[in-house]
Amino acid sequence: MGQPRRNGGAAESRPMIAAAGAGRMGRGLAVVFAYAGRELALVDLKPRNKADEYLAEAEQEIRSTLAMIAACGMIEEADIEPIAARISYVA
């Protein structure tokens, strides 16, 4: 699970966040938690022949959502990559 993080000498443990399902809701949760600064695993629970393609589609939609948020002025364009990098994709 989450690794302890040092904060002024005190260890702080933050549990790992996982969104169970890579559909609309899971993708939305991934955006929200990554935007909030948390790392998240987006886990596709359905057995699929082309799971990698489905997760690539999920990543593209998440990046598009972040680009839309940037276009609205809520984040900078330069923030998209660091936010997207907080999300890992698991089949």
Coordinates of C-alpha atoms in Angstrom, one line a residue:
M1 CA 0.0 0.0 0.0
G2 CA 1.1 3.6 0.4
Q3 CA 4.6 4.4 1.5
P4 CA 5.3 6.5 4.6
R5 CA 6.2 10.0 3.8
R6 CA 8.4 12.2 5.9
N7 CA 6.9 15.5 7.0
G8 CA 9.2 17.6 9.3
G9 CA 10.6 14.4 10.9
A10 CA 7.2 12.8 11.5
A11 CA 6.2 9.8 9.3
E12 CA 2.9 10.3 7.5
S13 CA 1.3 7.3 5.9
R14 CA -1.1 7.8 3.0
P15 CA -3.0 4.8 1.7
M16 CA -2.9 3.9 -1.9
I17 CA -6.0 5.0 -3.9
A18 CA -7.5 2.7 -6.5
A19 CA -10.5 3.3 -8.7
A20 CA -12.1 -0.1 -9.3
G21 CA -13.3 0.2 -12.9
A22 CA -11.9 2.1 -15.9
G23 CA -15.2 3.3 -17.2
R24 CA -16.7 6.8 -16.9
M25 CA -16.8 6.9 -13.1
G26 CA -13.3 5.5 -12.6
R27 CA -11.9 7.9 -15.1
G28 CA -13.6 10.8 -13.3
L29 CA -12.3 9.7 -10.0
A30 CA -8.8 9.4 -11.4
V31 CA -9.0 13.1 -12.6
V32 CA -10.3 14.3 -9.3
F33 CA -7.8 12.6 -7.1
A34 CA -4.8 13.3 -9.4
Y35 CA -5.9 17.0 -9.6
A36 CA -5.9 17.0 -5.8
G37 CA -2.3 15.8 -5.7
R38 CA -2.9 12.1 -5.0
E39 CA -1.6 9.1 -6.9
L40 CA -4.2 6.7 -8.1
A41 CA -4.3 3.3 -9.8
L42 CA -7.1 3.0 -12.4
V43 CA -7.9 -0.7 -12.4
D44 CA -9.9 -2.2 -15.2
L45 CA -11.7 -5.2 -13.6
K46 CA -13.5 -6.6 -16.7
P47 CA -11.7 -9.3 -18.6
R48 CA -11.1 -8.0 -22.1
N49 CA -9.2 -9.2 -25.2
K50 CA -7.7 -5.8 -25.7
A51 CA -7.3 -4.5 -22.2
D52 CA -4.3 -2.4 -23.1
E53 CA -6.2 -0.6 -25.8
Y54 CA -9.1 0.1 -23.4
L55 CA -6.7 1.6 -20.9
A56 CA -5.0 3.6 -23.6
E57 CA -8.5 5.0 -24.5
A58 CA -9.1 5.8 -20.8
E59 CA -5.7 7.6 -20.6
Q60 CA -6.6 9.6 -23.7
E61 CA -10.0 10.6 -22.3
I62 CA -8.4 11.6 -19.0
R63 CA -5.8 13.8 -20.8
S64 CA -8.6 15.3 -22.9
T65 CA -10.5 16.1 -19.7
L66 CA -7.4 17.8 -18.2
A67 CA -6.9 19.8 -21.4
M68 CA -10.6 21.0 -21.2
I69 CA -10.0 22.0 -17.6
A70 CA -6.9 23.9 -18.7
A71 CA -8.9 25.6 -21.5
C72 CA -11.3 26.8 -18.9
G73 CA -8.4 28.4 -17.0
M74 CA -8.7 26.2 -13.9
I75 CA -5.2 24.8 -14.4
E76 CA -2.2 25.8 -16.5
E77 CA -1.4 23.8 -19.7
A78 CA 1.9 22.9 -18.0
D79 CA 0.0 21.2 -15.2
I80 CA -1.5 18.6 -17.4
E81 CA 1.5 16.3 -17.6
P82 CA 2.3 16.3 -13.8
I83 CA -1.4 15.6 -13.0
A84 CA -1.7 12.8 -15.6
A85 CA 1.6 11.2 -14.4
R86 CA -0.1 10.6 -11.0
I87 CA -2.4 8.0 -12.6
S88 CA -1.3 4.5 -13.2
Y89 CA -3.3 2.0 -15.4
V90 CA -3.8 -1.6 -14.4
A91 CA -5.5 -4.4 -16.4

